[in-house]
Coordinates of C-alpha atoms and ligand atoms in Angstrom, one line a residue:
X1476 CA 0.0 0.0 0.0
X1477 CA 1.3 3.6 -0.7
X1478 CA 2.1 6.1 1.8
X1479 CA -0.8 8.1 3.4
X1480 CA 0.1 11.8 3.5
X1481 CA -2.5 14.0 5.5
X1482 CA -2.9 17.8 5.0
X1483 CA -4.0 19.0 8.3
X1484 CA -5.4 22.0 10.1
X1485 CA -6.5 24.1 7.0
X1486 CA -9.5 25.6 5.6
X1487 CA -10.6 23.9 2.2
X1488 CA -11.8 26.7 -0.1
X1489 CA -13.5 25.3 -3.2
X1490 CA -15.5 27.2 -5.8
X1491 CA -18.8 26.6 -3.8
X1492 CA -17.9 26.6 -0.3
X1493 CA -15.3 27.1 2.4
X1494 CA -14.9 24.6 5.3
X1495 CA -12.4 23.2 8.0
X1496 CA -11.2 19.7 7.1
X1497 CA -8.1 17.5 6.6
X1498 CA -7.2 15.8 3.4
X1499 CA -5.7 12.5 3.0
X1500 CA -3.7 11.4 -0.2
X1501 CA -2.6 8.2 -1.4
X1502 CA -0.4 7.8 -4.4
X1503 CA -1.6 10.4 -6.7
X1504 CA -5.3 10.7 -5.4
X1505 CA -7.2 12.4 -2.8
X1506 CA -8.9 9.4 -0.8
X1507 CA -10.4 10.9 2.0
X1508 CA -11.7 14.3 3.3
X1509 CA -12.7 14.7 6.8
X1510 CA -11.8 15.8 10.4
X1511 CA -8.9 14.4 12.6
X1512 CA -7.4 12.2 9.9
X1513 CA -4.1 10.7 10.3
X1514 CA -1.4 9.4 8.0
X1515 CA 2.3 8.4 7.7
X1516 CA 3.2 12.1 6.8
X1517 CA 1.6 15.2 7.7
X1518 CA 1.7 18.4 5.9
X1519 CA 0.8 21.4 8.2
X1520 CA -1.9 23.8 6.9
X1521 CA -2.6 25.8 10.1
X1522 CA -3.7 29.4 9.1
X1523 CA -3.7 28.3 5.3
X1524 CA -6.4 27.9 2.9
X1525 CA -6.4 24.5 0.9
X1526 CA -7.4 25.0 -2.5
X1527 CA -7.5 22.9 -5.9
X1528 CA -4.2 23.5 -7.9
X1529 CA -4.5 26.4 -10.3
X1530 CA -5.0 25.5 -14.0
X1531 CA -3.7 27.9 -16.6
X1532 CA -5.8 27.4 -19.9
X1533 CA -3.4 29.4 -22.1
X1534 CA 0.3 29.0 -22.3
X1535 CA 2.9 28.9 -25.1
X1536 CA 5.9 27.1 -24.1
X1537 CA 8.9 26.9 -26.7
X1538 CA 6.5 27.9 -29.3
X1539 CA 8.1 28.7 -32.8
X1540 CA 6.7 32.5 -33.5
X1541 CA 7.6 35.5 -35.4
X1542 CA 10.9 34.0 -36.3
X1543 CA 12.0 32.7 -32.9
X1544 CA 10.8 30.5 -30.0
X1545 CA 9.2 31.7 -26.8
X1546 CA 12.0 31.1 -24.3
X1547 CA 10.3 29.2 -21.5
X1548 CA 10.1 25.3 -22.3
X1549 CA 7.9 22.8 -20.8
X1550 CA 10.4 22.4 -17.6
X1551 CA 11.1 25.9 -16.7
X1552 CA 7.4 27.0 -17.7
X1553 CA 5.6 24.3 -15.4
X1554 CA 8.1 24.9 -12.8
X1555 CA 7.1 28.5 -12.7
X1556 CA 3.6 27.6 -12.8
X1557 CA 4.0 25.2 -9.9
X1558 CA 6.1 27.9 -8.0
X1559 CA 3.0 30.3 -8.2
X1560 CA 0.2 27.4 -7.5
X1561 CA -0.5 26.5 -10.9
X1562 CA -0.5 22.7 -11.2
X1563 CA -1.5 22.0 -14.8
X1564 CA -1.1 24.2 -17.9
X1565 CA -2.7 23.8 -21.3
X1566 CA -0.4 24.7 -24.3
X1567 CA -1.3 25.3 -27.9
X1568 CA -0.2 22.8 -30.6
X1569 CA 0.6 24.9 -33.7
X1570 CA 0.9 23.0 -37.1
X1571 CA 2.8 25.1 -39.6
X1572 CA 0.3 25.7 -42.5
X1573 CA 0.1 22.6 -44.6
X1574 CA 1.6 20.3 -41.9
X1575 CA -0.4 17.3 -40.5
X1576 CA -2.1 17.9 -37.3
X1577 CA -1.0 14.4 -36.0
X1578 CA 2.7 15.2 -37.0
X1579 CA 2.6 18.5 -35.2
X1580 CA 1.0 16.6 -32.2
X1581 CA 3.8 14.2 -32.0
X1582 CA 6.3 17.2 -31.9
X1583 CA 4.4 18.8 -29.0
X1584 CA 4.3 15.5 -27.1
X1585 CA 8.1 15.2 -27.5
X1586 CA 9.0 18.5 -26.3
X1587 CA 6.6 18.2 -23.2
X1588 CA 8.6 15.3 -21.9
X1589 CA 10.3 17.3 -19.1
X1590 CA 7.3 19.0 -17.8
X1591 CA 7.2 18.9 -13.9
X1592 CA 3.5 19.4 -13.7
X1593 CA 0.7 18.3 -15.6
X1594 CA -0.4 19.5 -19.2
X1595 CA -2.8 19.1 -21.9
X1596 CA -3.0 20.8 -25.5
X1597 CA -5.4 22.7 -27.7
X1598 CA -4.9 22.1 -31.4
X1599 CA -4.6 25.1 -33.5
X1600 CA -6.3 25.2 -37.0
X1601 CA -3.8 27.0 -38.9
X1602 CA -4.8 26.0 -42.5
X1603 CA -7.8 24.3 -44.0
X1604 CA -8.2 21.3 -46.3
X1605 CA -9.4 17.7 -46.4
X1606 CA -6.5 16.5 -44.3
X1607 CA -7.3 18.8 -41.5
X1608 CA -11.0 17.9 -41.6
X1609 CA -10.1 14.2 -41.4
X1610 CA -7.5 14.8 -38.9
X1611 CA -9.5 16.8 -36.4
X1612 CA -11.3 13.4 -35.6
X1613 CA -8.3 11.7 -34.7
X1614 CA -7.1 14.7 -32.6
X1615 CA -10.1 14.3 -30.5
X1616 CA -9.6 10.6 -30.3
X1617 CA -6.1 11.5 -29.0
X1618 CA -7.6 13.6 -26.1
X1619 CA -7.9 17.1 -27.4
X1620 CA -11.3 18.6 -27.3
X1621 CA -10.8 22.2 -28.2
X1622 CA -9.5 23.8 -31.6
X1623 CA -8.1 27.3 -31.5
X1624 CA -8.4 29.7 -34.6
X1625 CA -6.4 32.9 -35.3
X1626 CA -8.4 35.7 -36.5
X1627 CA -5.1 38.0 -36.5
X1628 CA -1.3 37.3 -37.7
X1629 CA -2.3 37.9 -41.4
X1630 CA -0.3 35.8 -43.8
X1631 CA 1.0 33.6 -40.9
X1632 CA -1.5 32.0 -38.7
X1633 CA -4.6 33.7 -39.7
X1634 CA -7.7 31.7 -41.1
X1635 CA -10.6 33.5 -42.7
X1636 CA -14.5 33.4 -42.1
X1637 CA -15.3 30.4 -44.6
X1638 CA -12.5 28.5 -43.0
X1639 CA -13.9 29.4 -39.6
X1640 CA -17.4 28.4 -40.5
X1641 CA -16.2 25.0 -41.8
X1642 CA -13.8 24.3 -38.9
X1643 CA -16.6 25.3 -36.3
X1644 CA -19.2 23.0 -38.1
X1645 CA -16.5 20.2 -37.9
X1646 CA -16.2 21.1 -34.2
X1647 CA -19.8 20.8 -33.5
X1648 CA -19.8 17.2 -35.2
X1649 CA -17.1 15.8 -33.4
X1650 CA -17.8 17.1 -29.9
X1651 CA -15.0 19.7 -29.9
X1652 CA -15.0 23.4 -28.8
X1653 CA -13.7 26.0 -31.0
X1654 CA -11.4 28.8 -29.5
X1655 CA -10.6 32.3 -31.3
X1656 CA -7.8 34.6 -31.1
X1657 CA -10.3 37.4 -31.8
X1658 CA -8.6 40.4 -33.5
X1659 CA -9.5 41.5 -37.0
X1660 CA -6.2 40.5 -38.7
X1661 CA -7.0 42.4 -42.1
X1662 CA -7.5 45.9 -40.2
X1663 CA -4.4 45.3 -38.0
X1664 CA -2.3 44.8 -41.0
X1665 CA -3.6 47.9 -42.5
X1666 CA -3.1 49.9 -39.5
X1667 CA 0.4 48.6 -39.1
X1668 CA 1.3 49.6 -42.4
X1669 CA 0.0 53.3 -42.1
X1670 CA 1.7 53.7 -38.7
X1671 CA 5.1 52.4 -40.1
X1672 CA 4.3 54.9 -43.2
X1673 CA 3.8 57.8 -40.8
X1674 CA 7.2 57.3 -39.1
X1675 CA 5.7 55.6 -36.0
X1676 CA 8.2 52.5 -35.4
X1677 CA 8.3 52.1 -31.6
X1678 CA 6.2 49.8 -29.3
X1679 CA 3.7 52.6 -28.9
X1680 CA 2.5 51.6 -32.5
X1681 CA 1.8 48.1 -31.5
X1682 CA -0.9 49.3 -29.2
X1683 CA -2.2 52.0 -31.9
X1684 CA -2.4 49.2 -34.6
X1685 CA -4.7 46.9 -32.6
X1686 CA -7.4 49.2 -30.8
X1687 CA -10.3 47.6 -28.8
X1688 CA -12.4 48.0 -31.9
X1689 CA -10.6 45.2 -33.8
X1690 CA -11.1 42.8 -30.9
X1691 CA -14.6 43.8 -30.5
X1692 CA -15.4 43.3 -34.0
X1693 CA -13.7 40.1 -34.3
X1694 CA -15.4 38.7 -31.1
X1695 CA -18.7 39.5 -32.4
X1696 CA -18.1 37.9 -35.6
X1697 CA -16.6 34.6 -34.0
X1698 CA -19.7 34.6 -31.9
X1699 CA -22.0 34.9 -34.9
X1700 CA -20.1 32.1 -36.7
X1701 CA -20.4 29.7 -33.7
X1702 CA -24.2 30.3 -33.5
X1703 CA -24.6 29.4 -37.0
X1704 CA -22.2 26.4 -36.7
X1705 CA -24.4 25.5 -33.6
X1706 CA -21.2 25.0 -31.3
X1707 CA -20.1 26.6 -28.1
X1708 CA -17.2 29.1 -28.2
X1709 CA -14.1 30.0 -26.1
X1710 CA -12.8 33.3 -26.6
X1711 CA -9.1 33.7 -25.3
X1712 CA -7.5 36.6 -24.0
X1713 CA -10.4 39.0 -23.6
X1714 CA -9.0 42.3 -23.0
X1715 CA -11.7 45.1 -23.5
X1716 CA -15.0 46.1 -23.0
X1717 CA -16.1 45.8 -26.5
X1718 CA -15.3 42.0 -26.5
X1719 CA -16.8 41.5 -23.0
X1720 CA -19.9 43.0 -24.2
X1721 CA -20.1 40.8 -27.2
X1722 CA -19.6 37.8 -25.0
X1723 CA -22.2 39.2 -22.2
X1724 CA -24.8 39.5 -24.9
X1725 CA -24.4 36.1 -26.5
X1726 CA -24.7 34.6 -23.0
X1727 CA -27.9 36.3 -22.3
X1728 CA -29.1 34.9 -25.4
X1729 CA -28.6 31.7 -24.2
X1730 CA -25.3 30.7 -25.9
X1731 CA -22.3 29.0 -24.3
X1732 CA -19.7 31.5 -25.0
X1733 CA -16.8 31.9 -22.5
X1734 CA -14.4 34.7 -21.8
X1735 CA -10.9 34.7 -20.6
X1736 CA -9.2 37.6 -19.3
X1737 CA -5.5 37.4 -18.7
X1738 CA -3.8 38.6 -15.5
X1739 CA -1.7 41.1 -17.3
X1740 CA -4.8 42.7 -18.7
X1741 CA -6.4 43.1 -15.4
X1742 CA -3.8 45.0 -13.8
X1743 CA -1.3 46.4 -16.3
X1744 CA -2.5 49.2 -18.6
X1745 CA -1.5 50.9 -21.9
X1746 CA 0.7 53.6 -20.4
X1747 CA 3.6 50.9 -20.4
X1748 CA 3.9 51.4 -24.3
X1749 CA 4.6 55.0 -23.8
X1750 CA 7.6 54.4 -21.5
X1751 CA 10.6 56.1 -22.8
X1752 CA 12.8 53.1 -22.2
X1753 CA 12.4 50.9 -25.5
X1754 CA 13.1 47.7 -23.9
X1755 CA 10.5 48.4 -21.1
X1756 CA 7.9 49.1 -23.6
X1757 CA 8.7 46.3 -25.9
X1758 CA 8.8 43.7 -23.1
X1759 CA 5.2 44.3 -22.6
X1760 CA 4.3 44.0 -26.4
X1761 CA 1.7 41.4 -26.5
X1762 CA -1.6 40.8 -28.6
X1763 CA -4.0 42.0 -27.5
X1764 CA -2.1 44.8 -26.0
X1765 CA -2.6 46.3 -22.6
X1766 CA -5.6 48.6 -22.4
X1767 CA -6.9 51.6 -20.3
X1768 CA -8.4 51.6 -17.0
X1769 CA -11.8 51.6 -18.1
X1770 CA -11.2 48.4 -19.9
X1771 CA -9.6 47.1 -16.6
X1772 CA -12.6 47.6 -14.9
X1773 CA -15.0 45.9 -17.4
X1774 CA -13.0 42.7 -16.9
X1775 CA -12.8 42.8 -13.1
X1776 CA -16.8 43.4 -13.4
X1777 CA -17.0 40.2 -15.7
X1778 CA -15.4 38.2 -13.4
X1779 CA -17.5 39.2 -10.5
X1780 CA -20.7 38.9 -12.6
X1781 CA -19.7 35.6 -14.1
X1782 CA -20.0 36.8 -17.7
X1783 CA -16.1 36.2 -17.8
X1784 CA -15.1 32.8 -16.3
X1785 CA -11.4 32.4 -16.3
X1786 CA -8.1 34.2 -15.9
X1787 CA -5.2 32.9 -17.9
X1788 CA -1.9 34.1 -18.7
X1789 CA -1.1 33.5 -22.5
X1790 CA 2.6 32.8 -21.0
X1791 CA 4.7 33.3 -23.7
X1792 CA 7.7 35.0 -22.6
X1793 CA 10.7 36.3 -24.8
X1794 CA 14.0 37.5 -23.6
X1795 CA 15.0 41.4 -24.2
X1796 CA 17.3 40.2 -26.7
X1797 CA 14.6 38.4 -28.5
X1798 CA 12.4 41.5 -28.3
X1799 CA 15.2 43.6 -29.9
X1800 CA 14.5 41.8 -33.2
X1801 CA 12.0 44.6 -33.7
X1802 CA 14.2 47.5 -32.4
X1803 CA 13.4 49.6 -35.8
X1804 CA 9.9 48.2 -36.5
X1805 CA 7.2 47.4 -33.8
X1806 CA 5.6 44.7 -36.2
X1807 CA 8.7 42.5 -35.6
X1808 CA 8.8 42.5 -31.7
X1809 CA 7.9 39.1 -30.8
X1810 CA 4.6 39.1 -29.3
X1811 CA 4.2 37.9 -25.8
X1812 CA 4.6 38.2 -21.9
X1813 CA 5.4 35.9 -19.2
X1814 CA 2.9 35.5 -16.1
X1815 CA 2.8 31.7 -15.1
X1816 CA 4.4 32.1 -11.6
X1817 CA 2.5 35.4 -10.9
X1818 CA -0.9 34.8 -11.9
X1819 CA -2.3 33.3 -8.6
X1820 CA -0.5 35.7 -6.2
X1821 CA -1.3 38.9 -8.3
X1822 CA -5.0 37.9 -8.7
X1823 CA -5.2 37.1 -5.0
X1824 CA -3.6 40.4 -4.1
X1825 CA -5.6 42.5 -6.6
X1826 CA -8.6 40.6 -6.4
X1827 CA -9.3 38.9 -3.2
X1828 CA -7.3 41.3 -0.6
X1829 CA -9.1 44.2 -2.3
X1830 CA -12.8 42.7 -2.0
X1831 CA -13.2 42.4 -5.6
X1832 CA -13.4 38.6 -5.5
X1833 CA -14.3 36.2 -2.9
X1834 CA -12.0 33.4 -2.1
X1835 CA -14.4 31.1 -3.8
X1836 CA -14.6 33.1 -6.8
X1837 CA -10.7 33.0 -7.0
X1838 CA -10.8 29.2 -6.8
X1839 CA -13.7 29.2 -9.6
X1840 CA -11.8 31.6 -12.2
X1841 CA -8.2 30.1 -11.6
X1842 CA -9.2 26.3 -11.3
X1843 CA -12.7 24.9 -11.1
X1844 CA -14.5 26.9 -13.9
X1845 CA -11.5 25.9 -16.3
X1846 CA -11.7 22.3 -15.5
X1847 CA -15.5 22.4 -16.3
X1848 CA -15.2 24.3 -19.3
X1849 CA -12.3 22.1 -20.6
X1850 CA -14.2 18.7 -19.6
X1851 CA -11.7 17.5 -17.1
X1852 CA -13.8 18.4 -13.9
X1853 CA -13.6 16.6 -11.3
X1854 CA -10.2 14.9 -12.1
X1855 CA -9.0 18.5 -11.9
X1856 CA -10.2 21.6 -10.6
X1857 CA -11.7 20.0 -7.2
X1858 CA -10.9 18.8 -3.8
X1859 CA -12.9 15.7 -3.7
X1860 CA -12.5 12.2 -3.1
X1861 CA -11.2 10.6 -6.2
X1862 CA -9.7 13.7 -7.5
X1863 CA -6.2 13.9 -8.5
X1864 CA -4.2 15.3 -5.4
X1865 CA -3.2 18.6 -7.3
X1866 CA -3.2 21.1 -4.0
X1867 CA -2.1 24.3 -3.2
X1868 CA -1.7 25.2 0.5
X1869 CA -2.1 28.9 0.4
X1870 CA -0.6 31.0 3.1
X1871 CA -2.8 34.6 2.9
X1872 CA -0.2 36.3 5.2
X1873 CA 2.8 35.5 3.2
X1874 CA 4.3 38.4 1.2
X1875 CA 7.1 39.1 -1.6
X1876 CA 8.0 41.6 -3.8
X1877 CA 8.0 40.1 -7.4
X1878 CA 11.4 40.2 -9.0
X1879 CA 13.1 38.5 -11.9
X1880 CA 16.0 37.6 -9.7
X1881 CA 14.0 35.0 -8.0
X1882 CA 11.6 33.8 -10.6
X1883 CA 11.7 30.5 -12.3
X1884 CA 11.0 31.8 -15.9
X1885 CA 14.4 31.8 -17.9
X1886 CA 13.7 35.5 -18.9
X1887 CA 15.7 38.2 -17.3
X1888 CA 12.8 40.8 -16.6
X1889 CA 9.3 40.4 -15.3
X1890 CA 6.3 42.6 -16.2
X1891 CA 5.1 42.4 -12.6
X1892 CA 8.5 43.5 -11.3
X1893 CA 8.4 45.6 -8.0
X1894 CA 4.8 44.8 -7.4
X1895 CA 4.3 43.3 -3.8
X1896 CA 2.0 40.5 -3.3
X1897 CA 0.4 39.0 -0.3
X1898 CA -0.9 35.6 -0.4
X1899 CA 1.7 32.9 -1.7
X1900 CA 1.7 28.9 -1.9
X1901 CA 3.3 27.6 1.2
X1902 CA 3.2 23.8 -0.1
X1903 CA 2.1 22.7 -3.5
X1904 CA 1.2 19.1 -4.7
X1905 CA 1.2 17.7 -8.1
X1906 CA -0.6 14.6 -8.2
X1907 CA 0.5 13.7 -4.6
X1908 CA 4.2 14.7 -5.1
X1909 CA 5.7 17.8 -3.4
X1910 CA 6.4 20.6 -6.0
X1911 CA 6.7 23.4 -3.1
X1912 CA 7.8 22.4 0.1
X1913 CA 7.4 25.2 2.9
X1914 CA 8.0 28.1 0.0
X1915 CA 10.9 25.9 -1.7
X1916 CA 10.4 24.8 -5.3
X1917 CA 11.2 21.0 -5.6
X1918 CA 9.4 20.2 -8.8
X1919 CA 10.5 17.1 -10.5
X1920 CA 11.1 17.4 -14.4
X1921 CA 9.3 14.7 -16.1
X1922 CA 6.5 14.3 -13.3
X1923 CA 4.0 16.0 -15.5
X1924 CA 1.7 13.8 -17.4
X1925 CA -0.6 14.5 -20.5
X1926 CA -4.1 14.9 -19.5
X1927 CA -6.5 13.6 -22.0
X1928 CA -9.9 15.7 -22.3
X1929 CA -12.8 13.8 -23.7
X1930 CA -15.2 15.1 -26.2
X1931 CA -18.3 17.0 -25.3
X1932 CA -21.4 15.4 -24.9
X1933 CA -24.3 16.1 -27.5
X1934 CA -26.1 18.5 -25.0
X1935 CA -23.3 20.9 -24.8
X1936 CA -24.1 22.8 -28.0
X1937 CA -25.1 26.4 -28.3
X1938 CA -28.6 27.2 -28.9
X1939 CA -28.3 28.3 -32.5
X1940 CA -31.8 29.1 -34.2
X1941 CA -30.2 28.4 -37.4
X1942 CA -30.5 25.3 -39.3
X1943 CA -27.3 24.0 -40.8
X1944 CA -27.8 24.4 -44.6
X1945 CA -24.6 22.7 -45.7
X1946 CA -22.2 20.3 -44.4
X1947 CA -18.7 21.8 -43.8
X1948 CA -16.6 21.6 -46.8
X1949 CA -13.2 19.6 -46.7
X1950 CA -11.7 21.5 -49.4
X1951 CA -9.0 23.8 -49.7
X1952 CA -10.0 27.6 -50.8
X1953 CA -8.8 27.4 -54.2
X1954 CA -10.9 28.9 -57.1
X1955 CA -11.4 25.7 -58.8
X1956 CA -12.9 24.0 -55.7
X1957 CA -15.4 26.7 -55.2
X1958 CA -18.9 25.6 -55.9
X1959 CA -21.1 27.1 -58.4
X1960 CA -23.8 29.6 -57.4
X1961 CA -27.2 28.1 -56.9
Ligands
DUC471 N1 -0.3 36.7 -28.4 C1 0.6 37.1 -27.9 O1 1.0 38.1 -27.2 N2 1.7 36.1 -27.9 C2 1.3 34.7 -28.3 C3 0.4 34.6 -29.3 C4 -0.7 35.6 -29.1 O2 -1.7 35.6 -29.6
ZN472 ZN1 11.5 25.7 -34.6
ZN473 ZN1 -3.7 34.7 -29.1
ZN474 ZN1 -1.9 32.7 -26.8

């Protein structure tokens, strides 16, 4: 029989309630919740909250992007997550246009072998054709139930509306959920050219080329397409009121549409791009860009009201040297910021400690809602008998000042540097194994496992009032393949 570990003396904080109880773990699993439990080993949780490990549904580890690769790999990225209480991440498998999805997936499995914590993948649809159409079913059979679509990055990753419609209908047929990066890529590309022509070449041009309007429009468009395809929709990195408003309206009509603010957009604003230090501004270049205070207020309100369900990071860290590729041209600055280690402490500090979120809401938006939306609840996202022992013993009095000197990420700066956080993990368990012990990170490379996410049941579909008129087309958008008008 395996060793029995007991977490004693803490208050369990779940998405729906808080209560005092001990937790017994055998192997990788929670086996008992109750009072006065005993075991071979005791983890002291006195004065702490005991919460399900965080899940970050949106990260990019060693992703080939904009001529380089994001700097954190699965080892440093998942270690950073664990250091901050996040026990599972979901990365995006990105086939290059024309590449087999299955071949790309093999590559992603190969590079995740040294992950310290559990992980899953979303599959990106970066091109369209019969092969993609067919392979989407295989991808679902291999444990991936979500397909991401870029409405931006024209000429690289972007797919257009007919491809979105076909892919969304394919998702509906195979029990998968489409996701979108919602920005109007055509308008962004035009704005970028105009700004460069006007001589605006610095990081401030990045935000100017991607105003909230381009995000609001694309969010509305993706929602309309999902409605017509009869499928739920997950909108990644919702950063502004215009996108949030579209999501609210769709939900009010009865559609399953989910919105995912990032911790960066909740607490950092667009004044960062006007910092005279080029490196400082470029380090904060990501898409969508940071917004003004009124948009931040909208995101916080959405988390309170439940119209936005999830807080992620889009962790996609680049070193300053990598950022300098765009020294003369903001369109060449690799897009992305880190945040995996800081998401939970910053959200606790700015959300729970300020009274904007309850502790239970904190657990919902960092873990439980995500597990439910991604169809892995209650294996993940819960402290229940039978759930994986992914657990954070959270000390609400522990403080630190965020600094790149002490972080796990390999990049040499941190967009939250200098910020004091109160509320940090004391212990973190990844499937029963200590990854943070009394504040010291002791994560094990290779311990992380791929988590399969089963397809959604028939009932998990949007309430489209449209009847499907045609089956999704499998063919590539070549003129000779276009059907004749009827
Ligand atoms: N946005 C980023 O900032 N980085 C990675 C991809 C994305 O959409
Ligand atoms: Zn490469
Ligand atoms: Zn994106
Ligand atoms: Zn992303």
